[in-house]
Amino acid sequence: MASPESTPTPTANVSPSSSQTLPKALPKVARRSPFLPTTLETALLSIYPAVLLLGSLFALLDPSARNAPYNATTQSHHAETAPSYFAKKSNIFNKFFVKQGWAWVTFSYFFFLFTHPSAGPALNITPKRIRGAFRYGIVTLWWIFVTQWFFGPAIIDRGFRLTGGQCELVREAEAGNVDMDDTRQVVTAFACKAIGGKWKGGHDISGHVFLLVLGSMFLFEEVFHAVFRSQKKKEQRTIFMLDGATKSAEVEADPSGNLSVERQAYWTLGAKIVLGVAGLSVYMLLMTAAYFHTWFEKFTGLVVALGGIFVVYFVPRALPPLRGVIGMPGL
């Protein structure tokens, strides 16, 4: 009989490695929503409310601006008592830059688009340039709808009328020489001024704020994404694929992109002109915030402008069919 010491002790059938702790699967990191701005876009978008707030505070705190007579109908200071050169509608920057704002945006953008190496050899018509032209077309259409024509009066004019605004021929009405019922039927600010009237009484979305925000943010989106993508910066934008998966926009980058050019070459003359136009737009936005319009009119101008930017630069990230037509800058 075997002694107790010699009796083998039953053991579980365990492999040598089973006693080691198996590594746990790393949790999947949730990707940024395609609708959320990147770090760069967040910084750019924050500029606009900050500039409007700064300008509005200046108008409240500066004694010369606060005490200067203000015409609520024209939403500006009287030229004779304007507290600053920039408070006059006749200032050279307002006349030749802001009033012609979309022409400056158009020229600078297409000069950049057709000369920047990220879109292919200069002046060649490439798929990137065609998609860039489509994006410009949509942004321009939004500018037309808001300020020029929207199946009749522009959105600004329609909004003014819907909030109780109308055309009044003040001087002639006071003299009893005009039927106010007729002049109230004028449906655009341009037509009202053309017949010598004043456009007053409703909410006037700031066309200056709208133009300056829309134009500058459009240019910022185009140039920064193109240049940083060309310099192989980390891509933070995400997109929805056809199967619903969220992936980095990197997956749709053009593998044939011209990335052999030296880094400095991407800050081309066209890119610098675009930044110059966008930078001057932001400065004139500050002047507008300081000397023109009420805070609510400036706010609605900002919101309407950013609505157009959202449609062109954020919605396509979630809609592959739309992205296939207008693309994304830099990809």
mmCIF file of C-alpha atoms in Angstrom, residues 126-275:
data_model
loop_
_atom_site.group_PDB
_atom_site.id
_atom_site.type_symbol
_atom_site.label_atom_id
_atom_site.label_comp_id
_atom_site.label_asym_id
_atom_site.label_seq_id
_atom_site.Cartn_x
_atom_site.Cartn_y
_atom_site.Cartn_z
ATOM 1 C CA THR A 126 -9.019 69.064 -62.157
ATOM 2 C CA PRO A 127 -11.721 67.234 -60.148
ATOM 3 C CA LYS A 128 -10.623 69.116 -57.014
ATOM 4 C CA ARG A 129 -11.077 72.448 -58.746
ATOM 5 C CA ILE A 130 -14.472 71.454 -60.119
ATOM 6 C CA ARG A 131 -15.650 70.452 -56.639
ATOM 7 C CA GLY A 132 -14.207 73.684 -55.239
ATOM 8 C CA ALA A 133 -16.202 75.630 -57.828
ATOM 9 C CA PHE A 134 -19.347 73.766 -56.738
ATOM 10 C CA ARG A 135 -18.740 74.751 -53.105
ATOM 11 C CA TYR A 136 -18.259 78.355 -54.161
ATOM 12 C CA GLY A 137 -21.480 78.142 -56.178
ATOM 13 C CA ILE A 138 -23.530 76.977 -53.182
ATOM 14 C CA VAL A 139 -22.090 79.658 -50.882
ATOM 15 C CA THR A 140 -22.722 82.295 -53.573
ATOM 16 C CA LEU A 141 -26.285 81.068 -54.015
ATOM 17 C CA TRP A 142 -26.838 81.524 -50.284
ATOM 18 C CA TRP A 143 -25.442 85.059 -50.525
ATOM 19 C CA ILE A 144 -27.848 85.783 -53.416
ATOM 20 C CA PHE A 145 -30.827 84.309 -51.559
ATOM 21 C CA VAL A 146 -30.160 86.347 -48.423
ATOM 22 C CA THR A 147 -29.173 89.703 -49.912
ATOM 23 C CA GLN A 148 -30.299 89.881 -53.556
ATOM 24 C CA TRP A 149 -33.180 87.639 -54.583
ATOM 25 C CA PHE A 150 -35.139 84.727 -53.151
ATOM 26 C CA PHE A 151 -37.881 83.908 -55.650
ATOM 27 C CA GLY A 152 -38.805 87.544 -55.329
ATOM 28 C CA PRO A 153 -37.523 89.769 -52.502
ATOM 29 C CA ALA A 154 -34.361 88.603 -50.741
ATOM 30 C CA ILE A 155 -34.547 86.849 -47.371
ATOM 31 C CA ILE A 156 -33.405 90.036 -45.588
ATOM 32 C CA ASP A 157 -36.245 92.017 -47.172
ATOM 33 C CA ARG A 158 -38.788 89.271 -46.526
ATOM 34 C CA GLY A 159 -37.730 89.114 -42.887
ATOM 35 C CA PHE A 160 -38.027 92.881 -42.565
ATOM 36 C CA ARG A 161 -41.560 92.822 -43.954
ATOM 37 C CA LEU A 162 -42.634 89.856 -41.834
ATOM 38 C CA THR A 163 -41.527 91.665 -38.676
ATOM 39 C CA GLY A 164 -43.618 94.740 -39.470
ATOM 40 C CA GLY A 165 -41.254 96.778 -41.627
ATOM 41 C CA GLN A 166 -42.418 98.915 -44.507
ATOM 42 C CA CYS A 167 -41.390 101.715 -46.846
ATOM 43 C CA GLU A 168 -42.350 105.177 -45.705
ATOM 44 C CA LEU A 169 -41.917 108.367 -47.672
ATOM 45 C CA VAL A 170 -41.561 110.444 -44.556
ATOM 46 C CA ARG A 171 -41.194 113.931 -45.984
ATOM 47 C CA GLU A 172 -43.944 113.564 -48.583
ATOM 48 C CA ALA A 173 -46.221 111.824 -46.108
ATOM 49 C CA GLU A 174 -45.849 114.687 -43.673
ATOM 50 C CA ALA A 175 -46.816 117.089 -46.463
ATOM 51 C CA GLY A 176 -49.781 114.941 -47.421
ATOM 52 C CA ASN A 177 -48.489 114.439 -50.977
ATOM 53 C CA VAL A 178 -48.259 110.664 -51.016
ATOM 54 C CA ASP A 179 -50.543 107.771 -50.233
ATOM 55 C CA MET A 180 -48.756 105.753 -47.560
ATOM 56 C CA ASP A 181 -50.815 102.687 -48.379
ATOM 57 C CA ASP A 182 -49.085 102.564 -51.767
ATOM 58 C CA THR A 183 -45.575 103.009 -50.441
ATOM 59 C CA ARG A 184 -46.090 100.310 -47.837
ATOM 60 C CA GLN A 185 -46.422 97.806 -50.661
ATOM 61 C CA VAL A 186 -42.804 98.322 -51.793
ATOM 62 C CA VAL A 187 -41.176 95.040 -50.854
ATOM 63 C CA THR A 188 -37.424 95.693 -51.109
ATOM 64 C CA ALA A 189 -35.147 98.191 -49.445
ATOM 65 C CA PHE A 190 -33.557 98.988 -52.807
ATOM 66 C CA ALA A 191 -36.924 99.849 -54.387
ATOM 67 C CA CYS A 192 -37.902 101.935 -51.383
ATOM 68 C CA LYS A 193 -34.729 104.024 -51.578
ATOM 69 C CA ALA A 194 -35.111 104.311 -55.359
ATOM 70 C CA ILE A 195 -38.410 106.171 -54.946
ATOM 71 C CA GLY A 196 -37.034 108.356 -52.171
ATOM 72 C CA GLY A 197 -38.465 106.459 -49.235
ATOM 73 C CA LYS A 198 -37.089 105.049 -46.005
ATOM 74 C CA TRP A 199 -37.120 101.389 -45.050
ATOM 75 C CA LYS A 200 -38.115 101.274 -41.415
ATOM 76 C CA GLY A 201 -40.095 99.526 -38.713
ATOM 77 C CA GLY A 202 -39.015 95.868 -38.919
ATOM 78 C CA HIS A 203 -36.062 93.709 -37.961
ATOM 79 C CA ASP A 204 -33.157 94.355 -40.311
ATOM 80 C CA ILE A 205 -30.756 91.396 -40.455
ATOM 81 C CA SER A 206 -27.313 92.979 -40.750
ATOM 82 C CA GLY A 207 -26.264 92.450 -44.357
ATOM 83 C CA HIS A 208 -22.743 93.654 -43.566
ATOM 84 C CA VAL A 209 -22.284 91.116 -40.788
ATOM 85 C CA PHE A 210 -23.749 88.391 -42.967
ATOM 86 C CA LEU A 211 -21.449 89.167 -45.902
ATOM 87 C CA LEU A 212 -18.277 89.586 -43.868
ATOM 88 C CA VAL A 213 -18.790 86.400 -41.832
ATOM 89 C CA LEU A 214 -19.890 84.250 -44.770
ATOM 90 C CA GLY A 215 -17.108 85.440 -47.078
ATOM 91 C CA SER A 216 -14.259 85.229 -44.589
ATOM 92 C CA MET A 217 -15.239 81.857 -43.115
ATOM 93 C CA PHE A 218 -15.643 80.424 -46.619
ATOM 94 C CA LEU A 219 -12.103 81.566 -47.473
ATOM 95 C CA PHE A 220 -10.676 80.324 -44.163
ATOM 96 C CA GLU A 221 -12.221 76.869 -44.666
ATOM 97 C CA GLU A 222 -10.815 76.573 -48.168
ATOM 98 C CA VAL A 223 -7.276 77.797 -47.625
ATOM 99 C CA PHE A 224 -6.469 76.290 -44.223
ATOM 100 C CA HIS A 225 -7.740 72.796 -45.021
ATOM 101 C CA ALA A 226 -5.919 72.783 -48.351
ATOM 102 C CA VAL A 227 -2.619 74.046 -46.942
ATOM 103 C CA PHE A 228 -2.609 71.940 -43.774
ATOM 104 C CA ARG A 229 -3.609 68.811 -45.683
ATOM 105 C CA SER A 230 -0.788 69.466 -48.119
ATOM 106 C CA GLN A 231 1.613 69.749 -45.201
ATOM 107 C CA LYS A 232 0.394 66.370 -43.894
ATOM 108 C CA LYS A 233 -1.084 67.801 -40.724
ATOM 109 C CA LYS A 234 -3.246 65.439 -38.693
ATOM 110 C CA GLU A 235 -6.759 65.192 -40.152
ATOM 111 C CA GLN A 236 -9.384 65.845 -37.479
ATOM 112 C CA ARG A 237 -12.463 65.895 -39.705
ATOM 113 C CA THR A 238 -14.616 62.763 -39.635
ATOM 114 C CA ILE A 239 -17.206 61.500 -42.107
ATOM 115 C CA PHE A 240 -20.071 59.043 -42.291
ATOM 116 C CA MET A 241 -19.540 56.281 -44.827
ATOM 117 C CA LEU A 242 -22.322 54.690 -46.867
ATOM 118 C CA ASP A 243 -22.569 51.849 -44.339
ATOM 119 C CA GLY A 244 -23.007 54.325 -41.475
ATOM 120 C CA ALA A 245 -19.510 53.900 -40.069
ATOM 121 C CA THR A 246 -17.690 56.997 -38.802
ATOM 122 C CA LYS A 247 -14.181 57.290 -40.154
ATOM 123 C CA SER A 248 -11.461 59.856 -40.503
ATOM 124 C CA ALA A 249 -11.791 62.004 -43.601
ATOM 125 C CA GLU A 250 -8.292 60.750 -44.370
ATOM 126 C CA VAL A 251 -9.827 57.680 -46.042
ATOM 127 C CA GLU A 252 -11.088 59.854 -48.891
ATOM 128 C CA ALA A 253 -7.862 61.758 -49.425
ATOM 129 C CA ASP A 254 -6.650 61.884 -53.011
ATOM 130 C CA PRO A 255 -3.593 59.564 -53.162
ATOM 131 C CA SER A 256 -2.386 61.321 -56.291
ATOM 132 C CA GLY A 257 -2.211 64.689 -54.575
ATOM 133 C CA ASN A 258 0.859 66.737 -55.364
ATOM 134 C CA LEU A 259 2.692 66.391 -52.039
ATOM 135 C CA SER A 260 6.187 66.536 -53.443
ATOM 136 C CA VAL A 261 6.324 70.318 -53.466
ATOM 137 C CA GLU A 262 8.324 71.879 -50.667
ATOM 138 C CA ARG A 263 6.332 72.871 -47.621
ATOM 139 C CA GLN A 264 6.839 76.619 -48.074
ATOM 140 C CA ALA A 265 5.366 76.472 -51.571
ATOM 141 C CA TYR A 266 1.894 75.855 -50.182
ATOM 142 C CA TRP A 267 1.706 79.383 -48.777
ATOM 143 C CA THR A 268 1.427 80.688 -52.314
ATOM 144 C CA LEU A 269 0.545 84.201 -53.414
ATOM 145 C CA GLY A 270 -3.043 83.015 -53.880
ATOM 146 C CA ALA A 271 -3.192 81.688 -50.315
ATOM 147 C CA LYS A 272 -1.819 84.967 -48.973
ATOM 148 C CA ILE A 273 -4.331 87.030 -50.962
ATOM 149 C CA VAL A 274 -7.173 84.895 -49.599
ATOM 150 C CA LEU A 275 -5.957 85.411 -46.030
#
